Amino acid sequence: EGVARLFSAEGEPLGVGYLEPKARAALRLYRFDLGPLDSAFFQGRIEAAARRRAGLGPHHRLIHAEADGFPGLVVDRFDRVLLVQVRTRGAWALKDRWLPALRSATGASAALLVPTEYARRAGLELKPRALWGEVPEHLVVEEDGIVFEIPLALAQTKGFYLDQRENRRLFEAEVRPGEAVLDVYSHVGGFALRAARKGARALAVDRDLAALGVLDRAAQKLGVRVDVRSGDAPAVLAALVAEGRRFHRIVLDPPALAKSPRDLPRAKRLFAELLGHAFRLLEPGGRVWVSSCSYYVKEADLLEAARRAGADARTRFRVVRITHQPEDHPWVAQVPETLYLKTLVLEPYPLAP
């Protein structure tokens, strides 16, 4: 295990990477020549990533792993604070080379190491800790005038979903005053708060009380009301159906449901269940926004789940829009796994008698 050079069968140099013989991807390339993997190299990569994100504001994903030429490293920037995910043994082994470069290139005052399941699967027993500087007790995130104060304990586990930023903007643009909006798996309420700001009656559903607390404080600062329900999403949706509730717009944004191919059947069943409830809760002419942040759940899988749900609810639907992750979460054709976020906007209409 360690830094390795790759050559073709003919002896042509192909690149330099980190070899992990027991990993699913045994060799992850950092560069496609035989140059060194030193601090100067990593600083150049970081500066290039920052230039590509110029104009995106102070809160964005700075490094998106392989899509930015950094296998195993993800960095989210929240103004002067960085949240750093190390997902592979190679990225951790090289930290003494890229960490000083990250600090120098960004000028960030603090950086927090955020352990992930990816790291655990790679055999890395990492604990949350400051990589440098003094990390504040709350991560303050401002998005289009909405301020979220996220406790550090929540930031270390779920953070803030930067990848839904453009979808939240699109969603807010189509909400109308007086509509009823349901935000399921709301986390800190990014969709619900925007709907309330437009004059809609918003209900947020999540099982994480800390996240709902962030939502409540953000609503108070914004001067709007968002109702909340804590609980398991399918059970809450079933209860809303039983209560006869109706909504004009429903957001279904669950966490990653398929972290490996074997999880896909269960994920598709859950999406079908969620969509079935959603179709029954919609007002005529309403829309469902359903997202998957799992690479293994493809657009075709979401559509299949929606067709199953539609059949059970005797409902057809139009696909109004399909979106993917924003530009600070780039995806490259040569690395299919870098495309992970898919969102379908569905507009059901009843079948004729």
Short mmCIF file of C-alpha atoms in Angstrom, two decimals:
data_model
loop_
_atom_site.label_atom_id
_atom_site.label_comp_id
_atom_site.label_asym_id
_atom_site.label_seq_id
_atom_site.Cartn_x
_atom_site.Cartn_y
_atom_site.Cartn_z
CA GLU A 1 0.00 0.00 0.00
CA GLY A 2 1.31 3.45 -0.86
CA VAL A 3 2.02 5.90 -3.67
CA ALA A 4 2.41 4.07 -6.96
CA ARG A 5 3.15 4.83 -10.59
CA LEU A 6 1.01 3.31 -13.32
CA PHE A 7 2.35 2.21 -16.70
CA SER A 8 0.71 0.61 -19.72
CA ALA A 9 1.70 -2.83 -20.91
CA GLU A 10 3.95 -1.08 -23.43
CA GLY A 11 5.69 0.88 -20.69
CA GLU A 12 3.91 4.17 -21.37
CA PRO A 13 3.51 6.27 -18.17
CA LEU A 14 -0.17 6.69 -17.24
CA GLY A 15 -0.12 8.45 -13.90
CA VAL A 16 0.55 8.50 -10.17
CA GLY A 17 -1.90 7.45 -7.49
CA TYR A 18 -2.34 5.63 -4.22
CA LEU A 19 -2.44 1.83 -4.20
CA GLU A 20 -4.81 0.07 -1.78
CA PRO A 21 -4.72 -3.60 -2.85
CA LYS A 22 -7.68 -4.61 -0.66
CA ALA A 23 -9.95 -1.70 -1.62
CA ARG A 24 -12.80 -1.91 -4.14
CA ALA A 25 -10.82 0.55 -6.29
CA ALA A 26 -7.28 -0.68 -5.79
CA LEU A 27 -5.57 2.31 -7.42
CA ARG A 28 -6.91 5.87 -7.39
CA LEU A 29 -5.01 8.24 -9.66
CA TYR A 30 -4.23 11.79 -8.57
CA ARG A 31 -2.38 12.90 -11.68
CA PHE A 32 -1.92 11.61 -15.22
CA ASP A 33 1.81 12.12 -15.52
CA LEU A 34 4.72 11.01 -13.33
CA GLY A 35 5.07 14.23 -11.34
CA PRO A 36 5.23 14.32 -7.53
CA LEU A 37 2.30 14.33 -5.13
CA ASP A 38 3.67 17.17 -3.05
CA SER A 39 2.16 20.23 -1.35
CA ALA A 40 2.74 22.38 -4.43
CA PHE A 41 0.77 19.93 -6.57
CA PHE A 42 -2.14 19.82 -4.11
CA GLN A 43 -2.16 23.59 -3.68
CA GLY A 44 -2.50 23.97 -7.44
CA ARG A 45 -5.44 21.57 -7.47
CA ILE A 46 -7.17 23.40 -4.62
CA GLU A 47 -6.67 26.81 -6.23
CA ALA A 48 -8.08 25.49 -9.52
CA ALA A 49 -11.13 24.09 -7.71
CA ALA A 50 -11.66 27.46 -6.01
CA ARG A 51 -11.48 29.31 -9.34
CA ARG A 52 -14.17 27.04 -10.78
CA ARG A 53 -16.44 28.06 -7.90
CA ALA A 54 -15.86 31.79 -8.14
CA GLY A 55 -19.13 33.67 -7.79
CA LEU A 56 -20.96 30.91 -5.88
CA GLY A 57 -20.84 32.79 -2.59
CA PRO A 58 -19.21 31.87 0.73
CA HIS A 59 -21.03 28.55 1.20
CA HIS A 60 -20.29 25.80 -1.33
CA ARG A 61 -18.55 22.48 -1.91
CA LEU A 62 -14.93 23.34 -2.55
CA ILE A 63 -13.60 19.85 -3.38
CA HIS A 64 -15.77 17.05 -4.74
CA ALA A 65 -13.42 14.07 -4.65
CA GLU A 66 -12.52 12.57 -8.04
CA ALA A 67 -14.48 15.23 -9.92
CA ASP A 68 -11.89 17.76 -8.70
CA GLY A 69 -8.91 15.42 -8.98
CA PHE A 70 -8.90 14.57 -5.27
CA PRO A 71 -9.84 10.89 -4.79
CA GLY A 72 -11.23 10.31 -1.32
CA LEU A 73 -11.42 13.97 -0.24
CA VAL A 74 -14.55 16.13 0.10
CA VAL A 75 -14.41 19.68 1.47
CA ASP A 76 -17.42 21.91 2.12
CA ARG A 77 -16.76 25.60 2.67
CA PHE A 78 -18.89 27.63 5.05
CA ASP A 79 -17.28 31.05 4.78
CA ARG A 80 -14.19 30.84 7.03
CA VAL A 81 -14.85 27.28 8.24
CA LEU A 82 -14.20 24.07 6.30
CA LEU A 83 -15.83 20.68 6.88
CA VAL A 84 -13.43 17.99 5.67
CA GLN A 85 -14.37 14.40 4.82
CA VAL A 86 -11.58 11.87 4.26
CA ARG A 87 -13.09 8.80 2.62
CA THR A 88 -10.11 6.62 1.65
CA ARG A 89 -6.92 5.33 3.22
CA GLY A 90 -4.92 7.00 0.48
CA ALA A 91 -6.34 10.45 1.16
CA TRP A 92 -5.61 10.06 4.87
CA ALA A 93 -2.06 8.79 4.23
CA LEU A 94 -1.37 11.86 2.09
CA LYS A 95 -2.84 14.37 4.56
CA ASP A 96 0.54 15.86 5.50
CA ARG A 97 0.88 16.91 1.86
CA TRP A 98 -2.59 18.30 1.12
CA LEU A 99 -3.58 19.66 4.53
CA PRO A 100 -1.02 22.52 4.60
CA ALA A 101 -1.95 23.30 1.00
CA LEU A 102 -5.65 23.41 1.89
CA ARG A 103 -5.00 25.85 4.71
CA SER A 104 -2.75 28.04 2.57
CA ALA A 105 -4.95 28.08 -0.52
CA THR A 106 -8.25 28.79 1.27
CA GLY A 107 -7.17 31.09 4.09
CA ALA A 108 -9.89 29.45 6.21
CA SER A 109 -9.68 30.20 9.93
CA ALA A 110 -10.70 26.67 10.98
CA ALA A 111 -11.26 23.19 9.59
CA LEU A 112 -13.21 20.31 11.13
CA LEU A 113 -12.60 16.66 10.29
CA VAL A 114 -15.99 14.96 9.77
CA PRO A 115 -15.96 11.14 10.02
CA THR A 116 -18.04 9.27 7.45
CA GLU A 117 -19.25 5.76 6.76
CA TYR A 118 -16.94 5.72 3.74
CA ALA A 119 -13.97 6.14 6.08
CA ARG A 120 -15.20 3.40 8.40
CA ARG A 121 -15.61 1.02 5.47
CA ALA A 122 -12.03 1.82 4.47
CA GLY A 123 -10.83 0.83 7.93
CA LEU A 124 -10.20 4.37 9.15
CA GLU A 125 -11.27 5.00 12.75
CA LEU A 126 -11.44 8.78 12.56
CA LYS A 127 -12.92 11.01 15.25
CA PRO A 128 -14.31 14.52 14.84
CA ARG A 129 -11.56 17.03 15.57
CA ALA A 130 -10.24 20.40 14.52
CA LEU A 131 -7.59 20.08 11.83
CA TRP A 132 -6.59 23.65 12.58
CA GLY A 133 -8.02 26.75 14.22
CA GLU A 134 -10.92 27.08 16.65
CA VAL A 135 -14.14 25.60 15.27
CA PRO A 136 -17.21 27.58 16.42
CA GLU A 137 -19.98 25.94 18.44
CA HIS A 138 -22.47 26.74 15.66
CA LEU A 139 -22.05 26.70 11.91
CA VAL A 140 -23.81 29.80 10.58
CA VAL A 141 -25.07 29.31 7.02
CA GLU A 142 -26.86 32.02 5.04
CA GLU A 143 -28.68 31.03 1.85
CA ASP A 144 -30.59 33.67 -0.07
CA GLY A 145 -31.50 35.58 3.07
CA ILE A 146 -32.32 32.58 5.28
CA VAL A 147 -29.93 32.06 8.20
CA PHE A 148 -29.34 28.63 9.72
CA GLU A 149 -27.42 28.23 12.98
CA ILE A 150 -26.37 24.57 12.99
CA PRO A 151 -24.93 23.10 16.21
CA LEU A 152 -21.53 21.53 15.78
CA ALA A 153 -22.81 18.08 16.77
CA LEU A 154 -25.35 18.21 13.92
CA ALA A 155 -22.80 19.64 11.50
CA GLN A 156 -20.52 16.67 12.21
CA THR A 157 -23.19 14.16 11.19
CA LYS A 158 -25.48 15.75 8.59
CA GLY A 159 -24.08 19.21 7.96
CA PHE A 160 -26.05 21.31 5.50
CA TYR A 161 -27.20 19.95 2.15
CA LEU A 162 -25.47 22.31 -0.25
CA ASP A 163 -26.30 20.08 -3.20
CA GLN A 164 -30.01 20.99 -3.03
CA ARG A 165 -29.40 24.75 -3.27
CA GLU A 166 -30.53 25.13 -6.90
CA ASN A 167 -33.54 22.88 -6.38
CA ARG A 168 -34.58 24.98 -3.40
CA ARG A 169 -34.44 28.08 -5.58
CA LEU A 170 -36.48 26.45 -8.35
CA PHE A 171 -38.99 25.20 -5.81
CA GLU A 172 -39.45 28.61 -4.19
CA ALA A 173 -39.99 30.19 -7.60
CA GLU A 174 -43.06 28.04 -8.28
CA VAL A 175 -44.70 28.21 -4.82
CA ARG A 176 -47.73 30.49 -4.63
CA PRO A 177 -49.15 32.34 -1.60
CA GLY A 178 -51.78 30.36 0.27
CA GLU A 179 -50.63 26.96 -0.99
CA ALA A 180 -50.10 24.03 1.38
CA VAL A 181 -46.55 22.64 1.19
CA LEU A 182 -45.17 19.44 2.72
CA ASP A 183 -41.40 19.04 3.20
CA VAL A 184 -40.57 15.41 4.05
CA TYR A 185 -37.10 14.51 5.36
CA SER A 186 -36.83 18.24 5.80
CA HIS A 187 -33.59 18.29 7.82
CA VAL A 188 -33.22 22.01 8.71
CA GLY A 189 -36.15 22.98 6.48
CA GLY A 190 -34.54 24.50 3.41
CA PHE A 191 -37.61 23.88 1.24
CA ALA A 192 -40.23 24.56 3.91
CA LEU A 193 -38.75 27.90 4.94
CA ARG A 194 -38.63 29.13 1.35
CA ALA A 195 -42.27 28.10 0.86
CA ALA A 196 -43.30 29.93 4.04
CA ARG A 197 -41.44 33.01 2.85
CA LYS A 198 -43.64 32.95 -0.27
CA GLY A 199 -46.77 32.92 1.88
CA ALA A 200 -47.47 29.19 1.80
CA ARG A 201 -48.63 27.07 4.74
CA ALA A 202 -45.65 24.78 5.30
CA LEU A 203 -45.32 21.52 7.23
CA ALA A 204 -41.88 19.95 7.77
CA VAL A 205 -41.36 16.29 8.69
CA ASP A 206 -38.14 14.87 10.11
CA ARG A 207 -37.13 12.49 12.88
CA ASP A 208 -34.12 14.58 13.94
CA LEU A 209 -35.21 16.94 16.72
CA ALA A 210 -31.94 18.90 16.55
CA ALA A 211 -32.52 19.63 12.85
CA LEU A 212 -36.11 20.69 13.53
CA GLY A 213 -34.78 23.00 16.24
CA VAL A 214 -32.53 24.68 13.68
CA LEU A 215 -35.57 25.06 11.41
CA ASP A 216 -37.62 26.66 14.19
CA ARG A 217 -34.91 29.19 15.02
CA ALA A 218 -34.45 30.04 11.33
CA ALA A 219 -38.22 30.54 10.97
CA GLN A 220 -38.25 32.93 13.94
CA LYS A 221 -35.40 34.96 12.45
CA LEU A 222 -37.20 35.04 9.10
CA GLY A 223 -40.52 36.00 10.68
CA VAL A 224 -42.46 33.07 9.24
CA ARG A 225 -44.30 30.04 10.59
CA VAL A 226 -43.45 26.44 9.70
CA ASP A 227 -45.33 23.62 11.41
CA VAL A 228 -43.29 20.51 12.22
CA ARG A 229 -43.90 16.84 12.88
CA SER A 230 -41.22 14.57 14.25
CA GLY A 231 -41.33 10.94 13.26
CA ASP A 232 -40.68 8.26 10.68
CA ALA A 233 -41.59 9.63 7.25
CA PRO A 234 -43.76 6.74 5.93
CA ALA A 235 -45.73 6.63 9.18
CA VAL A 236 -46.27 10.40 9.22
CA LEU A 237 -47.36 10.37 5.58
CA ALA A 238 -49.81 7.54 6.24
CA ALA A 239 -51.23 9.51 9.16
CA LEU A 240 -51.66 12.61 7.00
CA VAL A 241 -53.55 10.54 4.43
CA ALA A 242 -55.81 9.18 7.18
CA GLU A 243 -56.44 12.74 8.39
CA GLY A 244 -57.58 13.76 4.93
CA ARG A 245 -54.85 16.39 4.54
CA ARG A 246 -54.04 17.81 1.11
CA PHE A 247 -51.03 19.68 -0.22
CA HIS A 248 -50.22 21.57 -3.39
CA ARG A 249 -46.51 20.72 -3.35
CA ILE A 250 -44.67 17.88 -1.66
CA VAL A 251 -40.90 17.40 -1.33
CA LEU A 252 -39.48 13.92 -0.69
CA ASP A 253 -35.74 14.19 -0.02
CA PRO A 254 -34.62 11.10 1.94
CA PRO A 255 -31.02 10.38 2.92
CA ALA A 256 -28.99 7.91 0.87
CA LEU A 257 -31.11 4.76 0.77
CA ALA A 258 -28.78 2.57 -1.32
CA LYS A 259 -25.12 2.62 -0.34
CA SER A 260 -24.43 -0.58 -2.27
CA PRO A 261 -26.18 -2.50 -5.07
CA ARG A 262 -27.73 -4.92 -2.58
CA ASP A 263 -29.65 -2.02 -1.02
CA LEU A 264 -31.40 -1.10 -4.27
CA PRO A 265 -34.53 -3.32 -4.00
CA ARG A 266 -35.31 -2.00 -0.52
CA ALA A 267 -34.71 1.58 -1.65
CA LYS A 268 -37.09 1.21 -4.60
CA ARG A 269 -39.79 -0.21 -2.33
CA LEU A 270 -39.44 2.71 0.06
CA PHE A 271 -39.57 5.25 -2.77
CA ALA A 272 -42.72 3.58 -4.09
CA GLU A 273 -44.29 3.73 -0.62
CA LEU A 274 -43.38 7.40 -0.15
CA LEU A 275 -44.64 8.36 -3.60
CA GLY A 276 -47.86 6.41 -3.10
CA HIS A 277 -48.65 8.44 -0.02
CA ALA A 278 -47.61 11.66 -1.75
CA PHE A 279 -49.90 11.06 -4.73
CA ARG A 280 -52.84 10.55 -2.36
CA LEU A 281 -52.02 13.77 -0.50
CA LEU A 282 -51.79 16.02 -3.55
CA GLU A 283 -54.36 18.60 -4.50
CA PRO A 284 -55.38 18.46 -8.19
CA GLY A 285 -52.65 20.11 -10.22
CA GLY A 286 -50.11 19.68 -7.44
CA ARG A 287 -46.53 18.52 -7.84
CA VAL A 288 -44.17 16.10 -6.12
CA TRP A 289 -40.43 16.74 -5.97
CA VAL A 290 -38.61 13.47 -5.25
CA SER A 291 -34.83 13.24 -4.88
CA SER A 292 -32.29 10.48 -4.49
CA CYS A 293 -28.72 11.17 -3.37
CA SER A 294 -27.66 7.53 -3.92
CA TYR A 295 -25.47 6.75 -6.93
CA TYR A 296 -27.00 3.27 -7.14
CA VAL A 297 -30.56 4.65 -7.48
CA LYS A 298 -30.80 5.76 -11.10
CA GLU A 299 -33.41 8.00 -12.71
CA ALA A 300 -34.97 4.87 -14.20
CA ASP A 301 -35.35 3.41 -10.71
CA LEU A 302 -37.11 6.52 -9.44
CA LEU A 303 -39.42 6.45 -12.46
CA GLU A 304 -40.18 2.77 -11.89
CA ALA A 305 -41.03 3.47 -8.25
CA ALA A 306 -43.25 6.35 -9.35
CA ARG A 307 -45.05 4.16 -11.90
CA ARG A 308 -45.71 1.52 -9.25
CA ALA A 309 -47.01 4.14 -6.86
CA GLY A 310 -49.13 5.71 -9.58
CA ALA A 311 -50.69 2.38 -10.45
CA ASP A 312 -51.62 1.75 -6.82
CA ALA A 313 -53.08 5.27 -6.52
CA ARG A 314 -54.77 5.07 -9.98
CA THR A 315 -52.79 8.10 -11.05
CA ARG A 316 -50.80 9.00 -14.11
CA PHE A 317 -48.08 11.62 -13.91
CA ARG A 318 -46.11 13.90 -16.16
CA VAL A 319 -42.38 14.35 -15.66
CA VAL A 320 -42.17 18.14 -15.49
CA ARG A 321 -38.46 18.42 -14.81
CA ILE A 322 -35.36 16.35 -14.02
CA THR A 323 -32.44 18.01 -12.26
CA HIS A 324 -29.04 16.96 -11.00
CA GLN A 325 -26.50 18.28 -8.52
CA PRO A 326 -25.25 21.89 -8.90
CA GLU A 327 -21.95 22.96 -10.41
CA ASP A 328 -19.99 22.95 -7.16
CA HIS A 329 -20.71 19.18 -7.01
CA PRO A 330 -19.34 18.42 -10.51
CA TRP A 331 -19.63 15.07 -12.23
CA VAL A 332 -17.39 13.69 -14.94
CA ALA A 333 -18.33 11.12 -17.54
CA GLN A 334 -15.26 8.99 -16.84
CA VAL A 335 -16.24 8.58 -13.17
CA PRO A 336 -19.94 7.61 -13.12
CA GLU A 337 -20.07 7.66 -9.31
CA THR A 338 -19.63 11.45 -9.33
CA LEU A 339 -23.23 11.77 -10.58
CA TYR A 340 -25.34 10.92 -7.56
CA LEU A 341 -28.17 13.46 -7.06
CA LYS A 342 -31.29 13.05 -9.20
CA THR A 343 -34.54 14.93 -8.71
CA LEU A 344 -37.81 14.30 -10.53
CA VAL A 345 -40.62 16.84 -10.51
CA LEU A 346 -43.87 14.93 -11.09
CA GLU A 347 -47.34 16.28 -11.81
CA PRO A 348 -49.98 13.57 -11.37
CA TYR A 349 -53.40 13.54 -12.98
CA PRO A 350 -56.13 10.95 -12.36
CA LEU A 351 -56.91 8.21 -14.81
CA ALA A 352 -60.21 8.57 -16.63
CA PRO A 353 -63.02 6.41 -15.19
#
